[in-house]
Coordinates of C-alpha atoms and ligand atoms in Angstrom, one line a residue:
X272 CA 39.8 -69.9 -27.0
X273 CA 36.8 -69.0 -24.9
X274 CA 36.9 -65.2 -25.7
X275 CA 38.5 -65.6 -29.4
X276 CA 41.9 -63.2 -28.1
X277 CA 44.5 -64.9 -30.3
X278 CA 47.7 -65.2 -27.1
X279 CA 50.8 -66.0 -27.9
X280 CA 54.2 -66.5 -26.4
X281 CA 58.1 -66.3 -26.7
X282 CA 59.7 -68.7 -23.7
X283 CA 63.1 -68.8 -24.5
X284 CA 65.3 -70.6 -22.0
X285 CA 68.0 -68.5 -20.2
X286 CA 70.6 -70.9 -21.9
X287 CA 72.9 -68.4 -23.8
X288 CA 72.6 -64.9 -25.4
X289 CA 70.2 -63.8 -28.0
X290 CA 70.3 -65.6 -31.4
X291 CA 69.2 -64.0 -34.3
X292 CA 66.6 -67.1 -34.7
X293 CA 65.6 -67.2 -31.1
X294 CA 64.6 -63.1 -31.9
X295 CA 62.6 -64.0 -35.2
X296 CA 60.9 -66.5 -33.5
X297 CA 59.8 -63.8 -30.6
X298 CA 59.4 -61.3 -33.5
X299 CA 56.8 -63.5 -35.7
X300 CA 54.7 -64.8 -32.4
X301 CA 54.7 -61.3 -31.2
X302 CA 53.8 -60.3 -34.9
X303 CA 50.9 -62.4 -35.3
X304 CA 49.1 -62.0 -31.8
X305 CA 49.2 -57.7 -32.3
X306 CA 48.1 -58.4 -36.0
X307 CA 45.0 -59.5 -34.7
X308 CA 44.8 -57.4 -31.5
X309 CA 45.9 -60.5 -29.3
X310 CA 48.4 -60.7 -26.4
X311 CA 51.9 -61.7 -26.7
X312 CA 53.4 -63.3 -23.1
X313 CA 56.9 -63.9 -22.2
X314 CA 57.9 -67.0 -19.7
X315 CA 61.2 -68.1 -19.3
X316 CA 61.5 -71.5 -19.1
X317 CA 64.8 -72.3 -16.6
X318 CA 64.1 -76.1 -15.9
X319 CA 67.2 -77.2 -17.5
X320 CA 69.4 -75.6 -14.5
X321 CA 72.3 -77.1 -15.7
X322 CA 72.4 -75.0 -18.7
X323 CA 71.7 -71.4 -16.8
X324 CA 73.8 -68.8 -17.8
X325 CA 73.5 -66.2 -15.7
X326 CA 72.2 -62.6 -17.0
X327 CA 71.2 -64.3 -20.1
X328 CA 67.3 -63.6 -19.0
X329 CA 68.4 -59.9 -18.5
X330 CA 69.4 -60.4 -22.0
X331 CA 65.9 -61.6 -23.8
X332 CA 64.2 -58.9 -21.5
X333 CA 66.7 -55.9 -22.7
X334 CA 66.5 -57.3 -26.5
X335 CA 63.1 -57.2 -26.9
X336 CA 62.8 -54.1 -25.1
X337 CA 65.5 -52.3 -27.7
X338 CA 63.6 -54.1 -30.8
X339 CA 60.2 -53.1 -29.8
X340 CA 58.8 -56.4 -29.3
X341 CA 56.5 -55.8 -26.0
X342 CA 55.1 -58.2 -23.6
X343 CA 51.7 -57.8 -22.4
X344 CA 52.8 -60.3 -19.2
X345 CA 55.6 -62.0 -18.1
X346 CA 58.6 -61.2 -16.0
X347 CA 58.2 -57.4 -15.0
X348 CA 55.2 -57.2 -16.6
X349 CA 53.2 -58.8 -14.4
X350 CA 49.8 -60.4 -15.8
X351 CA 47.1 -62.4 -14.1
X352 CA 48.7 -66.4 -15.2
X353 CA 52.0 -65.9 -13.3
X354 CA 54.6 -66.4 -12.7
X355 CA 56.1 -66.2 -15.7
X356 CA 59.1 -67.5 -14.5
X357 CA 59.3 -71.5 -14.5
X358 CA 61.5 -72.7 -11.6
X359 CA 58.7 -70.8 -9.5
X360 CA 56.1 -73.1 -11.2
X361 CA 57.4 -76.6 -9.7
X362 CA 54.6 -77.5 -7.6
X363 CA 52.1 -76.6 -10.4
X364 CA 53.8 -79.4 -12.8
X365 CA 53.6 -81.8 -9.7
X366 CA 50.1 -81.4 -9.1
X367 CA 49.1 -82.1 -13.3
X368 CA 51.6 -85.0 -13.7
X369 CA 49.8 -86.5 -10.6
X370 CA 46.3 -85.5 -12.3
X371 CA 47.9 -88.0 -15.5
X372 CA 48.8 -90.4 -12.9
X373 CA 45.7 -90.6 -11.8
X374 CA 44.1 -90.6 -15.0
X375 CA 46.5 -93.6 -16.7
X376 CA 48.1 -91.1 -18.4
X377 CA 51.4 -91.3 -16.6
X378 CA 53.3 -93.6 -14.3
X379 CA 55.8 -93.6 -12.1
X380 CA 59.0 -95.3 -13.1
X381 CA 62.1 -96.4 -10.7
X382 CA 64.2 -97.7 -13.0
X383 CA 68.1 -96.9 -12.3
X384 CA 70.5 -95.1 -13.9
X385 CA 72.3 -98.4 -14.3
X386 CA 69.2 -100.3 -15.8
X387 CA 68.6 -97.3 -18.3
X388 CA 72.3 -97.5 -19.5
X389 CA 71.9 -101.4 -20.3
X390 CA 69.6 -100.3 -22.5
X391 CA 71.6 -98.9 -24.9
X392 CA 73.4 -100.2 -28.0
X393 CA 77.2 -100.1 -28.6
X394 CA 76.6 -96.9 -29.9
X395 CA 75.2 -95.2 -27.2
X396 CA 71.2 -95.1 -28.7
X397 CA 68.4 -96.9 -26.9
X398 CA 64.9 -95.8 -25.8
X399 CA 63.4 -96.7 -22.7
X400 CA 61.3 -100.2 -23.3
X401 CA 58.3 -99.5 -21.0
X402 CA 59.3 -101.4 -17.9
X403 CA 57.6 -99.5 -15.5
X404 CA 54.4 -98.7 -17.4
X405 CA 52.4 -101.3 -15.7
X406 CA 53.7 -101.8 -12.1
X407 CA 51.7 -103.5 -9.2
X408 CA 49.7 -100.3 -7.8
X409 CA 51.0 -101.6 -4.3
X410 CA 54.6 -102.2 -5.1
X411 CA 54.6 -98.3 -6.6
X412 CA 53.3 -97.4 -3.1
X413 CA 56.0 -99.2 -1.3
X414 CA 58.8 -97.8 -3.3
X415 CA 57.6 -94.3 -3.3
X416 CA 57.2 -95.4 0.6
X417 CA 60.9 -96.6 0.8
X418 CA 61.5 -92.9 -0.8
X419 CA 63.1 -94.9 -3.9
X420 CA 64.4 -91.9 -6.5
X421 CA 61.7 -92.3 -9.5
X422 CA 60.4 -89.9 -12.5
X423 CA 57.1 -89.8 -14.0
X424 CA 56.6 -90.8 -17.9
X425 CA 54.1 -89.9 -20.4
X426 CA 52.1 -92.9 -20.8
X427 CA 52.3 -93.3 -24.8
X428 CA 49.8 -95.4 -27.1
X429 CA 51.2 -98.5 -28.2
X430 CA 49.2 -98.2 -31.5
X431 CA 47.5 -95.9 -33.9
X432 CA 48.9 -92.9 -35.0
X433 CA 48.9 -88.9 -33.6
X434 CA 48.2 -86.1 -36.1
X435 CA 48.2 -82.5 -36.0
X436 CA 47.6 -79.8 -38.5
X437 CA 50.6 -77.2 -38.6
X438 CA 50.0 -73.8 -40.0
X439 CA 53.7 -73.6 -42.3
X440 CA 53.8 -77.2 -42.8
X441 CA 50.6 -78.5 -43.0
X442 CA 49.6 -82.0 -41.6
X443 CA 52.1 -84.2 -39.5
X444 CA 51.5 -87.9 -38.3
X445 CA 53.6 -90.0 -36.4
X446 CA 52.5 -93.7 -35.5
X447 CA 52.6 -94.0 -31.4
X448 CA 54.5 -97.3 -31.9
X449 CA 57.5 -94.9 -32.3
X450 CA 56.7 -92.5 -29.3
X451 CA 58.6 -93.5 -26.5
X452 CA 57.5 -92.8 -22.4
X453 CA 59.5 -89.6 -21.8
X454 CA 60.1 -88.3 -19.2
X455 CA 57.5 -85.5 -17.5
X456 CA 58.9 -84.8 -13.9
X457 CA 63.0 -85.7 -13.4
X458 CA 64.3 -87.1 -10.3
X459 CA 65.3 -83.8 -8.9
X460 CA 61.3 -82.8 -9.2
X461 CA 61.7 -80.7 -11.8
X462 CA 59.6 -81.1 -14.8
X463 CA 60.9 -81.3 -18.5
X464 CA 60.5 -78.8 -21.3
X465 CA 58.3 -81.6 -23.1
X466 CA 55.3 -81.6 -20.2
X467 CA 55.8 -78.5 -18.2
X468 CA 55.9 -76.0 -21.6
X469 CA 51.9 -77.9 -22.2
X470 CA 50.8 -76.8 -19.1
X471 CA 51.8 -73.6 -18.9
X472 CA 50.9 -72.8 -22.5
X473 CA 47.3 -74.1 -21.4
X474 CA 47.2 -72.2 -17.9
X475 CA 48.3 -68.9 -19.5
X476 CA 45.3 -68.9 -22.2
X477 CA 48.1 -69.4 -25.1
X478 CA 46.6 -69.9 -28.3
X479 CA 49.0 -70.4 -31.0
X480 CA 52.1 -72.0 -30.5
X481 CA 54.8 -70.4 -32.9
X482 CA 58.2 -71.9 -32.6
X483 CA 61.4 -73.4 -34.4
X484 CA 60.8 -76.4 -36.4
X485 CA 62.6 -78.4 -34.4
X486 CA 60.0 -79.2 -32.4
X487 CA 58.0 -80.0 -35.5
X488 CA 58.0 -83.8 -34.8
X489 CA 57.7 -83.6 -31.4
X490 CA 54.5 -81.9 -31.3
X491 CA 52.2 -85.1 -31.5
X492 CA 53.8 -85.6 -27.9
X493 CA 52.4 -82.6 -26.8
X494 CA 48.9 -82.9 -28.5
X495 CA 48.5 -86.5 -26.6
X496 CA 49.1 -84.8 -23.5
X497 CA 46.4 -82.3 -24.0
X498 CA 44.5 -84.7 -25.4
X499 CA 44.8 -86.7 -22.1
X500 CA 44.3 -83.7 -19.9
X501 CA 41.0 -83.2 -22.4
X502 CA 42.3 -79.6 -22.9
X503 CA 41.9 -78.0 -26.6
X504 CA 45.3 -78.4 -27.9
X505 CA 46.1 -74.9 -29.5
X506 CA 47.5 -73.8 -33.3
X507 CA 50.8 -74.8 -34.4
X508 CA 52.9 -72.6 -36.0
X509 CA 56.2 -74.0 -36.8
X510 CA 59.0 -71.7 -38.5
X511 CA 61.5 -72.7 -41.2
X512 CA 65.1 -73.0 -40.0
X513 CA 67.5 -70.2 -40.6
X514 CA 70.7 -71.0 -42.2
X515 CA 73.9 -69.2 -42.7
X516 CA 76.3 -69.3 -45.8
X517 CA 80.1 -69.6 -45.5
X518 CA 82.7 -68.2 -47.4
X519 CA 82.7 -71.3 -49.8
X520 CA 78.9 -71.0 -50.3
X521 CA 77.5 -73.6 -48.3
X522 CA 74.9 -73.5 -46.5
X523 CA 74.0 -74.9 -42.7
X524 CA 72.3 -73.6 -39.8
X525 CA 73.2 -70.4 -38.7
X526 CA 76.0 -70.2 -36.3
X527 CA 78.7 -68.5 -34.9
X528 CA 81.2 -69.8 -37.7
X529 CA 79.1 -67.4 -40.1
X530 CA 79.2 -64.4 -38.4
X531 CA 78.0 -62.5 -35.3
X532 CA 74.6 -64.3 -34.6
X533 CA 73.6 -62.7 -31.6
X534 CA 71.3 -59.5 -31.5
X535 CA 73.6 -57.7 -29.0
X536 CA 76.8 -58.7 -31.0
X537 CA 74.9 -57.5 -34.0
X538 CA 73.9 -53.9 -32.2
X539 CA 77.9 -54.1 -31.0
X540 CA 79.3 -54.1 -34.6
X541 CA 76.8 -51.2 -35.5
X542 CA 73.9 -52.3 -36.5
X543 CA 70.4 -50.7 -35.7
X544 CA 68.4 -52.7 -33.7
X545 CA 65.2 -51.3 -36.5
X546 CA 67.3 -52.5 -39.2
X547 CA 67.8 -55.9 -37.5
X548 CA 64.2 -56.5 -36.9
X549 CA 63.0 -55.5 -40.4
X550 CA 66.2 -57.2 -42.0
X551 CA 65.2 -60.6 -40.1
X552 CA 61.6 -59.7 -40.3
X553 CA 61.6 -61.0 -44.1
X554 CA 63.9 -64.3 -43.0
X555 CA 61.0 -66.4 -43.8
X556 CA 58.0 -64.3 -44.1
X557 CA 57.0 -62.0 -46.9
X558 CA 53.9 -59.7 -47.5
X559 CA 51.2 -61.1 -49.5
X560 CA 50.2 -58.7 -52.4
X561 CA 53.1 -56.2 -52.0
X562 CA 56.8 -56.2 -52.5
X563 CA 57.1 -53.7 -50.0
X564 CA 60.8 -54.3 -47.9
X565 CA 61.0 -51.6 -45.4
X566 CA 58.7 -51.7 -42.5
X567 CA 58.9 -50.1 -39.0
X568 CA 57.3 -52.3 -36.0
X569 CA 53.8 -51.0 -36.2
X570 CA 53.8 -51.6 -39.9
X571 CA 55.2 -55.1 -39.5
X572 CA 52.2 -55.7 -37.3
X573 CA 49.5 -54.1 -39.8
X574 CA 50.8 -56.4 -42.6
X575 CA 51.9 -59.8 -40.8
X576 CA 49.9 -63.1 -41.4
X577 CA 50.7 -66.8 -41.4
X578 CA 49.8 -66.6 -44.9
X579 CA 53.1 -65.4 -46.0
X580 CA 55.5 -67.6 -43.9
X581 CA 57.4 -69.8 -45.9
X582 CA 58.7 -73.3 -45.1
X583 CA 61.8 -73.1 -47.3
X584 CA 64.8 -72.6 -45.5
X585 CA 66.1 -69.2 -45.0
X586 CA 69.5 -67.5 -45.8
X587 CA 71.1 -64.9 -43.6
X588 CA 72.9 -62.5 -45.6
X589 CA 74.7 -60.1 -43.8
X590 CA 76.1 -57.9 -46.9
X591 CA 71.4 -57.6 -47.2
X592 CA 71.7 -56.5 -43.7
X593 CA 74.5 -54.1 -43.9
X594 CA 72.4 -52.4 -47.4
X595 CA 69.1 -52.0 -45.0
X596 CA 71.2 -50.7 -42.0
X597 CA 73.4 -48.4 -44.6
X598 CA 69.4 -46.9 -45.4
X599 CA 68.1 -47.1 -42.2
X600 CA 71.2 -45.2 -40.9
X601 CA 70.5 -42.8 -43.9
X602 CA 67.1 -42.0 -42.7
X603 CA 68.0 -41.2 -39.5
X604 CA 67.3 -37.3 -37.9
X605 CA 70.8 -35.5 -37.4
X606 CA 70.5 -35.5 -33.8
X607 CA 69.8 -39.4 -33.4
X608 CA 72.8 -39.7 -36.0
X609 CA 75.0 -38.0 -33.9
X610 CA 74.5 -39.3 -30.6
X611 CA 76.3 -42.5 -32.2
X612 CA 78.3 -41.6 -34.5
X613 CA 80.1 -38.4 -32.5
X614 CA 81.7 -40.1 -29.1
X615 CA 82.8 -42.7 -31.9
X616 CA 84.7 -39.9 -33.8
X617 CA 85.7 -37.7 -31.1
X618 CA 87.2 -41.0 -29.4
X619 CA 89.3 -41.2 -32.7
X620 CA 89.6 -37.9 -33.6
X621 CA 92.5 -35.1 -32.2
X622 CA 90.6 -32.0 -30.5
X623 CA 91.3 -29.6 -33.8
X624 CA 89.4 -31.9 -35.8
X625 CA 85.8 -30.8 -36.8
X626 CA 83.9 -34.0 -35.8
X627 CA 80.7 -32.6 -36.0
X628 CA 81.3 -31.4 -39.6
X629 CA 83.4 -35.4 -40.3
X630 CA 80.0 -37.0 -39.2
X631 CA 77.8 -35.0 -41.7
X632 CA 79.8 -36.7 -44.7
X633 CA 79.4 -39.3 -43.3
X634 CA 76.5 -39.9 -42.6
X635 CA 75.2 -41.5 -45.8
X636 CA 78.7 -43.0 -46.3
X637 CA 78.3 -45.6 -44.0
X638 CA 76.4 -48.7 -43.9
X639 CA 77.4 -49.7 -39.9
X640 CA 78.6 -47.4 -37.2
X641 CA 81.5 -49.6 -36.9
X642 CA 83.2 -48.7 -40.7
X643 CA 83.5 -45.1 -38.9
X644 CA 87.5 -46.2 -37.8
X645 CA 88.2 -47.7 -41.5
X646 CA 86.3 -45.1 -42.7
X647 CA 88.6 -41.8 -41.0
X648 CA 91.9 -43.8 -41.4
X649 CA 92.4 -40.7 -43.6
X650 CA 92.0 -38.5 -40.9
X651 CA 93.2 -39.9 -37.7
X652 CA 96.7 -40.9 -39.4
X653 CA 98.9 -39.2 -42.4
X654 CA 98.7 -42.3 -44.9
X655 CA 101.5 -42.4 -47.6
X656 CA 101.0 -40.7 -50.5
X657 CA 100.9 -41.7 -53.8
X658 CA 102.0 -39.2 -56.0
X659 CA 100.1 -40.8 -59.3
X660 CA 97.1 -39.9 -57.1
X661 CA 97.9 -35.7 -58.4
X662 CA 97.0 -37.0 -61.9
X663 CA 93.2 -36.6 -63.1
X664 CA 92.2 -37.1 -66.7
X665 CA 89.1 -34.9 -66.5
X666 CA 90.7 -32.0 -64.3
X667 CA 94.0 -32.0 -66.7
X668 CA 95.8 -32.0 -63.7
X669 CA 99.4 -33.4 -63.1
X670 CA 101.9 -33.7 -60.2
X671 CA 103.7 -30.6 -61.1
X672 CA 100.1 -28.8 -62.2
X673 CA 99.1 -29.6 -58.4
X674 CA 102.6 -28.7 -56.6
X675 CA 102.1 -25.5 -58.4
X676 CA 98.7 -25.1 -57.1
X677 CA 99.6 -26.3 -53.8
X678 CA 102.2 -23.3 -53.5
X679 CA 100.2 -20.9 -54.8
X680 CA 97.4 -21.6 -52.1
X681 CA 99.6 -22.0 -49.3
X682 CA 99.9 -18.1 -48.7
X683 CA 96.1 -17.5 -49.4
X684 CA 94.9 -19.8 -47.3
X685 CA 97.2 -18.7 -44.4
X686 CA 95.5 -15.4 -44.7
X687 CA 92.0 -16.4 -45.1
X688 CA 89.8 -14.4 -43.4
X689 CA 87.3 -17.6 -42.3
X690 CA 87.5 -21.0 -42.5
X691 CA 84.9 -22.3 -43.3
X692 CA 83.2 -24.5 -46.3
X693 CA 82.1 -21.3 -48.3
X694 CA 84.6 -18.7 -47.8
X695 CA 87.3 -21.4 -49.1
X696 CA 85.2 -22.3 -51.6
X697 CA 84.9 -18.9 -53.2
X698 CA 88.6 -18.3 -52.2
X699 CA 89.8 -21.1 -54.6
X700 CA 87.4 -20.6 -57.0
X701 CA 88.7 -17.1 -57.0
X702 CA 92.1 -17.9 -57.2
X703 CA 91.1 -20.7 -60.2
X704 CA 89.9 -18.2 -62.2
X705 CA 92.4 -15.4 -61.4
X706 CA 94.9 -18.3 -63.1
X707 CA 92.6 -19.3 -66.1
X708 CA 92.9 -22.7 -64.3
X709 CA 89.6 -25.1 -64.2
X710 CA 88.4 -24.9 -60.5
X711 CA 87.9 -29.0 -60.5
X712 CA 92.2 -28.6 -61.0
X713 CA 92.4 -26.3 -58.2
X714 CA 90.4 -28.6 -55.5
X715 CA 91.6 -31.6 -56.5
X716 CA 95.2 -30.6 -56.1
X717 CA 94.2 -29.8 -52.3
X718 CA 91.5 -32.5 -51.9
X719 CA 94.2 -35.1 -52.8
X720 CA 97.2 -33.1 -50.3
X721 CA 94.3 -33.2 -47.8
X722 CA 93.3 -36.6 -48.0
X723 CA 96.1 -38.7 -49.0
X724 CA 93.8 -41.1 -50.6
X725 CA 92.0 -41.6 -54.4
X726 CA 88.3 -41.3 -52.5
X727 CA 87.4 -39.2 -49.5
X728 CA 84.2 -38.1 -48.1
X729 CA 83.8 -34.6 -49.2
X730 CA 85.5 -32.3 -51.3
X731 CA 88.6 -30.5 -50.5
X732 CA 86.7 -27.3 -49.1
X733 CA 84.4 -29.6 -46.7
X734 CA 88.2 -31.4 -45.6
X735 CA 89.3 -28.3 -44.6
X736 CA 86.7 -27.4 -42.5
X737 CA 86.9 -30.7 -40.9
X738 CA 90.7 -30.6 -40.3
X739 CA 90.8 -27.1 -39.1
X740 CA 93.4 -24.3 -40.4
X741 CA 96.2 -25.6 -38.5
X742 CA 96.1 -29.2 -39.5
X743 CA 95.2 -28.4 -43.3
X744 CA 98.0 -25.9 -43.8
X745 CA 100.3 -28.6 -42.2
X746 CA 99.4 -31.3 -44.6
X747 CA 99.9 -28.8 -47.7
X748 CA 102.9 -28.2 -46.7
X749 CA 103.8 -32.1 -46.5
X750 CA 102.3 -32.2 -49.8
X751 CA 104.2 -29.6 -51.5
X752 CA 107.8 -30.9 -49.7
X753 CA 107.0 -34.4 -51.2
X754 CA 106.4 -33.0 -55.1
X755 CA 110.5 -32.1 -54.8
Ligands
LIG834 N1 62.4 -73.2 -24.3 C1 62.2 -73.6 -25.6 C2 63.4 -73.2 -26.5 O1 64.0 -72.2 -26.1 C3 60.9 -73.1 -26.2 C4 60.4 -73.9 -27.3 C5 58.9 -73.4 -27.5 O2 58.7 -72.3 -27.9 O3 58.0 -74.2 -27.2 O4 63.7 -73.8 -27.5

């Protein structure tokens, strides 16, 4: 930490899609190295080829490009500790686990599959006892001469304990007795996450280490090994598990049973990928001296510290997500409004329909883009009517008042001279007051022929713009032939 820049990294492995967690995570390292004008670095760690699946680095590289969450190097971004990328890293990992060879640290083991298995209890659990840990020097060199398959292990104290201070959870010990040899390079020469993760998070200058707590107890590991490489080990930063609730109310770690939990399954039902990132933003981090909820990127990074992760547990609540994305989509500009909401609606909508009109009401009426198809049921289809819906306490109005209504109209509107929101609106009223009838009366009778349903976005003037003359005139007509 030679030039005090705070570094930080995300290295998600290219094992699946995006999971809301995996983004926090990304999100709260990224977070704290810009809130203290530090560098954030991606690297993808793919030693675990059996578990590729492929595109899923395209994935992490498009999601943190669509949330904001910039890399200052990694893949594409280039950087001066590359690559970022670990399968192009191998002989890197071979030439440290030979400097812990050297050192004691680490040995070379040829134990077989077979030998490891015997290990094991009925129920499958056993650790490896050691057996390699002190071979005859020459009998190493004559198996690694015979080209016998081997790995290399961590050389673990037998006693004493390991301790680390983490930033959310504070201090964690383990006593060595319990740390078993694991395994640094595999047979196949690649290394595992457990030593290969050390040395690049040294060799790329990272200083804070900010990660799932999963890996809270596995951390003294990983301080021995930078203790044996005599490297400063760096600051811990482990983050609280998020969980999921079900329909019963309990509560486990987030999954797929709970909901969509992956940022591009999120952005497919209609959320906002701003909306996402401030919603999960607060999963497990709060500001310190305000109550302040909505934050854009650049504020996030203003107000973010350590200080205010928490190490309880935390709940993702997707009706709290569909509130902030129902406000973000409230705040957005017309234009970026439309250019979702409209090939949505004219997808649904016949060409008479005025989509451009249908998307103004709704634009504060929806909480995701994806309630637009519930939402214009009303529109896209005739529903059945129900005639109880004529009857309004505060208009005075009845079935008959509205068929009487309805008739009346029919001829005015045929001739009306525009057709649009004003012009019908003064028409009615016109007509209201040419009756001594209450003007609510009037538009509810033709807001209710219109709509077909109790609630509608926008009042029967704004409908008929949206449905055109053709289509409005049609449904009246239905209307008044069902009063019989
Ligand atoms: N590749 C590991 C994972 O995806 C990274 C853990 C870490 O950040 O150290 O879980």
């Amino acid at each position: 930490m030679s030039d005090n820049i705070i570094k930080t990294r995300f290295a998600p492995s290219p094992t699946g899609f995006m999971h809301i967690g995996n983004l926090r995570t990304a999100l709260y390292s990224y977070l704290l190295a810009k809130s203290k004008g530090g560098k954030f670095i991606l690297r993808i760690e793919d030693t675990d080829q059996v578990r590729l699946v492929e595109g899923a680095q395209e994935v992490i590289i498009d999601t943190l490009k669509m949330t904001g969450i910039d890399y200052d190097e990694g893949p594409g971004a280039g950087g001066e500790n590359g690559p970022y990328i670990q399968s192009q890293r191998l002989e890197i990992y071979k030439k440290y686990a030979q400097k812990l060879i050297d050192s004691g640290h680490a040995y070379y083991c040829f134990c077989t599959a077979e030998r490891l298995e015997s290990l094991k209890d009925d129920k499958g659990i056993g650790g490896y006892d050691g057996h390699c840990r002190d071979l005859d020097p020459d009998e190493v060199r004559k198996n690694l001469e015979e080209g016998k398959p081997f790995v290399i292990r961590q050389k673990m104290p037998l006693e004493g304990t390991t301790s680390y201070y983490d930033e959310v959870y504070g201090e964690v010990s383990i006593d060595n007795s319990e740390l078993r040899d694991q395994i640094m390079i595999k047979a196949d020469g690649y290394p595992t996450y457990n030593f290969c993760h050390v040395v690049d998070d040294h060799l790329m200058g990272v200083t804070h280490v900010v990660r799932g707590n999963e890996y809270l107890t596995s951390t003294p590991k990983y301080c021995l090994l930078y203790d044996a490489f005599g490297w400063e080990r760096p600051v811990y930063v482990h983050l609280p598990l998020l969980m999921g609730k079900d329909s019963e109310g309990n509560v486990s770690k987030l999954s797929k049973r709970h909901g969509a939990v992956s940022f591009q399954d999120l952005v497919n039902d209609g959320y906002l990928p701003e909306a996402i990132v401030n919603y999960i933003a607060l999963l497990g981090w709060c500001p310190k001296d305000s109550n302040q909820e909505f934050f854009t990127i650049d504020e996030l990074k203003q107000a973010f510290s350590i200080e205010g992760l928490s190490k309880s547990p935390a709940v993702f609540d997707y009706e709290k997500l569909r509130w902030f994305n129902s406000e973000y989509i409230k705040k957005l500009p017309d234009d970026e409004y439309n250019a979702k909401a409209l090939p949505i609606l004219n997808e649904l909508c016949g060409d008479n329909i005025n989509t451009e009109k249908l998307a103004a009401l709704l634009h504060t009426r929806i909480s995701v883009f994806s309630d637009i198809p519930e939402q214009i049921k009303f529109v896209t289809e005739r529903l059945d009517m129900d005639s109880s819906l004529y009857t309004n306490k505060k208009n005075k109005t009845t079935p008959e008042s509205c068929k009487e209504v309805l008739i009346d109209c029919l001829p005015l509107l045929t001739d009306a001279p525009s057709w649009d929101n004003d012009s019908l609106f003064a028409l009615l009223k016109d007509y209201a007051a040419s009756k001594e009838k209450k003007a609510g009366a009037v538009m509810w009778a033709i807001r209710v022929a219109l709509g077909r349903q109790a609630v509608t976005p926008g009042g029967a003037t704004e409908l008929m713009e949206v449905f055109g003359k053709e289509e409005s005139l049609a449904r009246i007509q239905q209307a008044v032939s069902e009063l019989d």
